[in-house]
Short mmCIF file of C-alpha atoms in Angstrom, two decimals:
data_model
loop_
_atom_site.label_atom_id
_atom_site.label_comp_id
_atom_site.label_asym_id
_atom_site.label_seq_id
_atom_site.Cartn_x
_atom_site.Cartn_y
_atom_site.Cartn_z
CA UNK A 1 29.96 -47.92 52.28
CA UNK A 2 27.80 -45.70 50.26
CA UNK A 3 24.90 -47.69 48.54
CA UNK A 4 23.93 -46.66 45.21
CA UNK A 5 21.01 -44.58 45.85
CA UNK A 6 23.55 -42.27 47.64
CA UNK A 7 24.98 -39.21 45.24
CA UNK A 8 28.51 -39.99 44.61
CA UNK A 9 31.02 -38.11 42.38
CA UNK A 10 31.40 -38.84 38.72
CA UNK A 11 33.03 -42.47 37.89
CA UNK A 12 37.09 -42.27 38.03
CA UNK A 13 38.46 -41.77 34.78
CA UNK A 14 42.19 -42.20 34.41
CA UNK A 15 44.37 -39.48 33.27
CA UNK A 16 46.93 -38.82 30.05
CA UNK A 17 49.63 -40.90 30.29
CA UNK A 18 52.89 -39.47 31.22
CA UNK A 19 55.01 -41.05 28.73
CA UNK A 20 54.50 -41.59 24.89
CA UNK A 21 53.80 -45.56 23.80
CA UNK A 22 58.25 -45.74 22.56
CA UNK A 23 58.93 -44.41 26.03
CA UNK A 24 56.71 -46.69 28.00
CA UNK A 25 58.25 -49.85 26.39
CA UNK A 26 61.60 -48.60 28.05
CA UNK A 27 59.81 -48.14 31.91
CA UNK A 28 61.41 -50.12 34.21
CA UNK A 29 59.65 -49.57 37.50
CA UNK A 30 55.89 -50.90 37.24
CA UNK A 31 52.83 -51.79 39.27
CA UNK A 32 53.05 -55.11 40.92
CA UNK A 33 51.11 -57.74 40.71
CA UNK A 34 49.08 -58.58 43.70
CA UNK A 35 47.78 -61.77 45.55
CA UNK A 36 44.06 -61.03 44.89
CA UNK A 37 44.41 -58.25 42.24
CA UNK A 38 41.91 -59.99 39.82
CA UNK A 39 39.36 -60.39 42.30
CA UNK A 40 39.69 -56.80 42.88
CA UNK A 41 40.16 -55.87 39.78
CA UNK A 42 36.21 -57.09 39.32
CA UNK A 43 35.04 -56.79 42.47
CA UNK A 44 36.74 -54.13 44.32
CA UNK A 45 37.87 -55.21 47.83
CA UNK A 46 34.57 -56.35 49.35
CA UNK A 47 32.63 -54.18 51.80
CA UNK A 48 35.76 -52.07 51.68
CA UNK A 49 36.70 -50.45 48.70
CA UNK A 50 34.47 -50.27 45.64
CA UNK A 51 35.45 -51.42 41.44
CA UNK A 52 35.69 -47.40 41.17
CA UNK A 53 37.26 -46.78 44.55
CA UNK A 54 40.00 -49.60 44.36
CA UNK A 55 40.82 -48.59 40.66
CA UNK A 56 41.37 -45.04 41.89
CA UNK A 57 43.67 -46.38 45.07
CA UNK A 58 45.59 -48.70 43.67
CA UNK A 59 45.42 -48.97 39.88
CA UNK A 60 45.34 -45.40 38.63
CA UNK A 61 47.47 -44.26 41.89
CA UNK A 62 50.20 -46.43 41.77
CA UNK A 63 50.02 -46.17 38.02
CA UNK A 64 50.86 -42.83 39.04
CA UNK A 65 53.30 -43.12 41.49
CA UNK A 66 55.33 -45.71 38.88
CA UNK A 67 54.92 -43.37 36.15
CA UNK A 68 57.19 -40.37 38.12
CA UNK A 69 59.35 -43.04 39.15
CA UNK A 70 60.25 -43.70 35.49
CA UNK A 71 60.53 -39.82 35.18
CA UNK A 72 62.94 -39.32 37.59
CA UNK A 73 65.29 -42.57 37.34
CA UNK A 74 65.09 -42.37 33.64
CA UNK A 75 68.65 -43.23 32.29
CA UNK A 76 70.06 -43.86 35.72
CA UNK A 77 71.41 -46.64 37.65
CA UNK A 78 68.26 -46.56 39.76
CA UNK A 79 66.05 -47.37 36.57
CA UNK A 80 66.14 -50.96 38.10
CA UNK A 81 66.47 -50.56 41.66
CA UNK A 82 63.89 -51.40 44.00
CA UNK A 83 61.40 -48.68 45.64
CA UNK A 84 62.29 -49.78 49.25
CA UNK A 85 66.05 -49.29 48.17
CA UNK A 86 65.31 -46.15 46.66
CA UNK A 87 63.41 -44.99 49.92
CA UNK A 88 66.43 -45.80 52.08
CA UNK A 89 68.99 -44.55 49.49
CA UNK A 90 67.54 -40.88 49.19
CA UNK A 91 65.93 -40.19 52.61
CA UNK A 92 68.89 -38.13 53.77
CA UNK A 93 69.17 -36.14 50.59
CA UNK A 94 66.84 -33.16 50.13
CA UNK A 95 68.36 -32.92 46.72
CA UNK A 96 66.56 -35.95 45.56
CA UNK A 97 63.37 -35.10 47.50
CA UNK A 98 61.04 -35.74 44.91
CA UNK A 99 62.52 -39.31 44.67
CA UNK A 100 62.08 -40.74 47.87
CA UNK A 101 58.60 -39.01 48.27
CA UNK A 102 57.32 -41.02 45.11
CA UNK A 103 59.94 -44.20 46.28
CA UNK A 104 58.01 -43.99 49.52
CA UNK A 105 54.73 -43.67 48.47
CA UNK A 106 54.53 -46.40 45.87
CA UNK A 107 56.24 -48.96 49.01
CA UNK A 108 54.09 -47.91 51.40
CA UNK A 109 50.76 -48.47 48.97
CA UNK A 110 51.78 -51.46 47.59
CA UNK A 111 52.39 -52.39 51.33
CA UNK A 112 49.21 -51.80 52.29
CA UNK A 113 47.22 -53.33 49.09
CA UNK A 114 50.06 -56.73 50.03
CA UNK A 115 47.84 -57.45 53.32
CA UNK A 116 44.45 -57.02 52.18
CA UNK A 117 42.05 -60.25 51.54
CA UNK A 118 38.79 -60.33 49.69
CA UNK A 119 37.55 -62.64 52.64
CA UNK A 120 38.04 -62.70 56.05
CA UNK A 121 41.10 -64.59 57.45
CA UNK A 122 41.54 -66.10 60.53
CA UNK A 123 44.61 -65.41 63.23
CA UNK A 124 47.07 -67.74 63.61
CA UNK A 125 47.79 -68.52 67.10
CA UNK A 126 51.73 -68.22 66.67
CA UNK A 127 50.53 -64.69 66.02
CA UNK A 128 47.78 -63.65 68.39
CA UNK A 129 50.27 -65.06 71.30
CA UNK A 130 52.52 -62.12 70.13
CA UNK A 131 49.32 -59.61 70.07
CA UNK A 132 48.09 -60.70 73.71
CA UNK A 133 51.51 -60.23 74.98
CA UNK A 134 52.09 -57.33 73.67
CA UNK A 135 48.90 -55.19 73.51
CA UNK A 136 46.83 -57.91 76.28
CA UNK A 137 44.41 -58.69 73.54
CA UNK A 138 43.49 -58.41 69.98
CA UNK A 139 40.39 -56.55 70.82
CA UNK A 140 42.60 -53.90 72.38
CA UNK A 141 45.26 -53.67 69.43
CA UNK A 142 42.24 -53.28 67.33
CA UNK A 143 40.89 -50.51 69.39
CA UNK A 144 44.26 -48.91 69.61
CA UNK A 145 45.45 -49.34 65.99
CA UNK A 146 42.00 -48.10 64.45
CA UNK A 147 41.88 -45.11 66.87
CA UNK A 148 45.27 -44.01 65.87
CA UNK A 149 44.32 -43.86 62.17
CA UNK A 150 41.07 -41.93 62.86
CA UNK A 151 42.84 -39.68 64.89
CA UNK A 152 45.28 -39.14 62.10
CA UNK A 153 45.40 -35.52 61.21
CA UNK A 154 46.77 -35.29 57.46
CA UNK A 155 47.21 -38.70 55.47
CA UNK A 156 49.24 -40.72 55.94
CA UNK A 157 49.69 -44.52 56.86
CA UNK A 158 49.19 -46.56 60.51
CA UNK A 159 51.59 -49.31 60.65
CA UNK A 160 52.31 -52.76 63.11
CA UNK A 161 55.86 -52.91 63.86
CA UNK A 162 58.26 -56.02 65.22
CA UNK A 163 60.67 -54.39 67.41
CA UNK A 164 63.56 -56.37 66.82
CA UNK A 165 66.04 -54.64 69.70
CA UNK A 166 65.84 -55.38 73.38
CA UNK A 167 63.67 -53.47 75.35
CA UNK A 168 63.14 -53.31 79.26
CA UNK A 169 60.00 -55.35 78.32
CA UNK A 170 60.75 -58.31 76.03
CA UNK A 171 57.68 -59.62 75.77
CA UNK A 172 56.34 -56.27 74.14
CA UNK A 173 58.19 -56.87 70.76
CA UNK A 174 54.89 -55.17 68.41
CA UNK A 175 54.02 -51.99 68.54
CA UNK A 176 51.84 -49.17 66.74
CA UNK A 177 53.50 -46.49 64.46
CA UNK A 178 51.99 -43.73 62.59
CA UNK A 179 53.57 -42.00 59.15
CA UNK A 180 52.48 -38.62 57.44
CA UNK A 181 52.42 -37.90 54.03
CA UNK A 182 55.12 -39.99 52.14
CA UNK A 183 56.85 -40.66 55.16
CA UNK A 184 58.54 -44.24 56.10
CA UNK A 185 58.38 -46.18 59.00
CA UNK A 186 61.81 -48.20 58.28
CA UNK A 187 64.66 -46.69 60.97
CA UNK A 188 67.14 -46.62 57.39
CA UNK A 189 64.90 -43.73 55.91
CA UNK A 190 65.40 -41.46 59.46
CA UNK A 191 62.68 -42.43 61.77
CA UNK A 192 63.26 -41.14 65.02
CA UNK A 193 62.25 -42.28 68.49
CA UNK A 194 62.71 -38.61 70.65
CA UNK A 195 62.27 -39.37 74.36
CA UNK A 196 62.64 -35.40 74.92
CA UNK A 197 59.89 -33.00 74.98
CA UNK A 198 62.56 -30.59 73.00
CA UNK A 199 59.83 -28.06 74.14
CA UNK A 200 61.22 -27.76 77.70
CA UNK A 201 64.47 -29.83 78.01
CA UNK A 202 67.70 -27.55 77.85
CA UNK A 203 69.97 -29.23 75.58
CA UNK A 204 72.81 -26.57 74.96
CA UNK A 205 72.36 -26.63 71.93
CA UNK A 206 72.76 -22.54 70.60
CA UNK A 207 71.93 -20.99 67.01
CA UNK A 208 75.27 -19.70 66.52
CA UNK A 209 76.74 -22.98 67.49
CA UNK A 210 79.26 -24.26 64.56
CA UNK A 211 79.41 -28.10 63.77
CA UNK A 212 82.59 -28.50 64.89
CA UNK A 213 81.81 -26.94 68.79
CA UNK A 214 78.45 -29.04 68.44
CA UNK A 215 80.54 -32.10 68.25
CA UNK A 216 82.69 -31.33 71.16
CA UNK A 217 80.13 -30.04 73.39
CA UNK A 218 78.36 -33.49 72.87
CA UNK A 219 81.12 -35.28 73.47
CA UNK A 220 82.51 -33.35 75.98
CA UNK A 221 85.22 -30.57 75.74
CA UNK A 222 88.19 -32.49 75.45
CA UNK A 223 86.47 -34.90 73.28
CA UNK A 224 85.64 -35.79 69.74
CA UNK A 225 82.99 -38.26 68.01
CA UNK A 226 84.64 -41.77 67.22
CA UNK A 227 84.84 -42.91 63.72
CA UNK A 228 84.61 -45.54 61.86
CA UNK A 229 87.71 -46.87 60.33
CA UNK A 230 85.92 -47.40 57.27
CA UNK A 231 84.67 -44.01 57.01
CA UNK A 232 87.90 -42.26 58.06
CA UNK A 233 88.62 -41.37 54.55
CA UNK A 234 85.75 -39.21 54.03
CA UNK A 235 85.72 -37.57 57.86
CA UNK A 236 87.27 -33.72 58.10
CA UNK A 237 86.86 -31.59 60.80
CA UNK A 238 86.81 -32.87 64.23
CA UNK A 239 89.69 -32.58 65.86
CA UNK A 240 91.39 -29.75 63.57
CA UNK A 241 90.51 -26.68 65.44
CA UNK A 242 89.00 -25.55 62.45
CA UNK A 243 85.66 -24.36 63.26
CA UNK A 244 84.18 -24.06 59.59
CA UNK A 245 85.04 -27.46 58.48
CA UNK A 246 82.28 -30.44 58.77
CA UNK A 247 82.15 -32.66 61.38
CA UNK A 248 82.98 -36.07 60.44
CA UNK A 249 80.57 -38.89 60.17
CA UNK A 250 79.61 -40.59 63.68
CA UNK A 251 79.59 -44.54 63.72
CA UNK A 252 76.25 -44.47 65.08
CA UNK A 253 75.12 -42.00 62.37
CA UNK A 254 72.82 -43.34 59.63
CA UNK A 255 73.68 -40.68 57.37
CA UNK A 256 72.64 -36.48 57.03
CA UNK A 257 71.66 -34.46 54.59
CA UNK A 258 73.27 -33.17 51.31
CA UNK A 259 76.72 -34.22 50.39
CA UNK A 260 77.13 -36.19 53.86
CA UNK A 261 74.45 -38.63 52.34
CA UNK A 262 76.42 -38.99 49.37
CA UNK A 263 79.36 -40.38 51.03
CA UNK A 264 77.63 -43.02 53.41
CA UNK A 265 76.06 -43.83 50.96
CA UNK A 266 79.20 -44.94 48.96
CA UNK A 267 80.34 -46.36 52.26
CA UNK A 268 80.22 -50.14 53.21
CA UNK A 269 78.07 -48.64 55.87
CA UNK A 270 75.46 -48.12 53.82
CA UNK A 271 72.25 -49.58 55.20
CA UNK A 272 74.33 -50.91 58.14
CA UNK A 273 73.20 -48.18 60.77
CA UNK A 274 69.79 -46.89 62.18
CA UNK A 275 69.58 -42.68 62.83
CA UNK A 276 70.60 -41.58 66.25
CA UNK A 277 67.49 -42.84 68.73
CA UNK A 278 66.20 -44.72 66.12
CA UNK A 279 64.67 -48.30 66.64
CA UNK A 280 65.37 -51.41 64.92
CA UNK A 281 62.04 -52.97 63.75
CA UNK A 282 60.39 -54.68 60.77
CA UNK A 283 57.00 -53.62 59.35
CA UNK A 284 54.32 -56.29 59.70
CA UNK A 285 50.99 -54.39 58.46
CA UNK A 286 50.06 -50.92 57.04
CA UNK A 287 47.14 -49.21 56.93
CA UNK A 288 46.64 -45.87 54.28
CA UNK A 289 44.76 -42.94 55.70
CA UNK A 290 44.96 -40.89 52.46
CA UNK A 291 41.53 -39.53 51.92
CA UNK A 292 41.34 -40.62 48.05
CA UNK A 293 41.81 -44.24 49.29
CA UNK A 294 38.47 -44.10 51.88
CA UNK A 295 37.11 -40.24 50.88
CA UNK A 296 35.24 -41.88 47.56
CA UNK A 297 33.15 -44.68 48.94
CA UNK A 298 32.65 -43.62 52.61
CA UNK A 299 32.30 -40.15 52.19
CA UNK A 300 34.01 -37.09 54.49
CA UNK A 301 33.01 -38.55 57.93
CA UNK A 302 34.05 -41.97 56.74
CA UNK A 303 37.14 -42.78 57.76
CA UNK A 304 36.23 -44.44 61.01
CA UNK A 305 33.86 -46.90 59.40
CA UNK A 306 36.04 -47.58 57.03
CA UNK A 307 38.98 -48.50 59.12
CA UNK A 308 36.80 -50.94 60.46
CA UNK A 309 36.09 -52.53 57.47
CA UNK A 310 39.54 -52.79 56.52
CA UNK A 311 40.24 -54.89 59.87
CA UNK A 312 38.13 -57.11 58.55
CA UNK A 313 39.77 -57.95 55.56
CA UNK A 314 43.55 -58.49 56.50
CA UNK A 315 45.36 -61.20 55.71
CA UNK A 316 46.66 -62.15 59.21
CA UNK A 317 48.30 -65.01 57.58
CA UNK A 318 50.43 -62.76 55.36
CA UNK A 319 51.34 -61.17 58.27
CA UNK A 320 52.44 -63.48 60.44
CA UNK A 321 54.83 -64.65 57.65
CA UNK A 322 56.29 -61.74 57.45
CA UNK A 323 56.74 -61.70 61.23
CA UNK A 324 58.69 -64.15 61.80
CA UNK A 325 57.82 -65.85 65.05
CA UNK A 326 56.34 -69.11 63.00
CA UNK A 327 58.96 -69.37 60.32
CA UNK A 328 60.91 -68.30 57.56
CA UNK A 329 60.16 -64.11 57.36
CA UNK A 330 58.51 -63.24 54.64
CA UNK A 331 59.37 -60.15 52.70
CA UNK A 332 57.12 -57.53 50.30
#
């Protein structure tokens, strides 16, 4: 970190408040508490993040990110709801893009602020058994994890998965995952896995191709998607020789876009299904590469040395809670 001899910018200052004092009294989304908050609060996260650079990346930001949130949900069933539900719920629907950009952002900070320690904390065992099996050694998860986020073009977040699927290798269950922008690692918000290079494999697919002969050419041509008998109601299309109508909603599918989104969500599918060649996994430990959360104390070629600080100050023990493999998983 910078010492205080070094120039730095002029002290954070936080903003006009979106809302007048009557309308804050009626916000219902708001910054959580966290573990260590009022160590930070005084201290700033040790050798990490300064007082001035941990109230600009998590007090005034999130401030931020909760104020829009009350904006946008305002006098609307999702006044209450939580930001990880919002995330999921609005993913699929550009029409609320705005939403799940802010839903997402204020998850995935509070995410990463969840795991952070003001001292150092040691592995536990259950965990680093996981780690050596899975990346041979912490040493080399380290080395992997903090050279993805330096490499990181953009912000954005680094995360440690669970895979919780079979694989061909079962004793590789964690793996590394990197997010841009507001982005969300959770397969319910659209993450893909694409084991195509889409830049050279011929998949048939033509501009001019309707919905309805995209359907059957995946399929096959005397073929048609199968659907789910609880979603047979809302499916049109397929099957009708009617070129212009939709297709109907695949089983597998974990939703689209528009007015498709609408109706699984409404569905008792909702939440049930991960996108096409999406992976089934839980989020262990996040990592933010915006450049207001390192840019202020570690300056423009920072990031790298500040990664490394952060490794430091994880709380391993929160998580290998929320892992799993020693107990009961705990959740954000």
């Amino acid at each position: 970190m910078k010492t205080k001899n070094n120039a730095r910018p002029a002290p954070y200052t936080k903003g006009k408040c979106l809302y007048t004092p009557k309308t804050q009294r009626r916000r219902k989304h708001e910054v959580p508490l966290l573990t260590h908050g009022a160590v930070f609060e005084r201290e700033g996260v040790r050798d990490v993040l300064s007082p001035d650079g941990y109230e600009l990346a998590w007090t005034g930001y999130q401030q931020f990110l909760v104020d829009k949130l009350n904006q946008l949900t305002a006098q609307t069933r999702e006044e209450h709801t939580p930001t990880k539900d919002l995330l999921l719920r609005y993913a699929r629907d550009p029409n609320h893009a705005a939403l799940f950009n802010y839903a997402s952002a204020a998850h995935n900070n509070h995410f990463f602020f969840s795991t952070l320690s003001p001292e150092p904390v040691s592995m536990p065992p259950g965990l680093l058994t996981h780690i050596n099996s899975s990346f041979s050694s912490l040493p080399s998860l380290r080395a992997h994890f903090l050279s993805t986020g330096d490499s990181m073009f953009g912000p954005g977040y680094v995360w440690l998965i669970k895979r919780t699927q079979p694989t061909l290798n079962d004793s590789m269950k964690l793996s590394i995952l990197a997010t841009y922008n507001a982005g969300s690692p959770y397969p319910g918000a659209h993450f893909r896995q694409q084991p195509l290079d889409m830049n050279t494999a011929n998949t048939g697919v033509t501009s001019d191709m309707s919905a309805y002969e995209y359907a059957r050419m995946m399929k096959g041509e005397e073929g048609t998607y199968p659907v789910d008998e609880r979603l047979k109601p809302y499916a049109t299309g397929l099957g009708t020789g009617n070129s212009n109508a939709p297709p109907a909603v695949n089983q597998g599918t974990a939703g689209a876009f528009g007015a498709y989104s609408n109706t699984y969500q409404n569905s008792t599918l909702f939440g049930q299904k991960k996108a096409p060649g999406g992976a089934l996994l839980e989020v262990l430990l996040g990592v933010s590469t915006w450049e207001h959360v390192w840019l202020r104390d570690w300056g423009i070629a920072g990031k790298r040395k500040f990664l490394e600080a952060w490794w430091e100050k994880i709380d391993w023990e929160v998580v290998f809670e929320r892992s799993g493999f020693g107990k009961a998983r705990r959740p954000l």
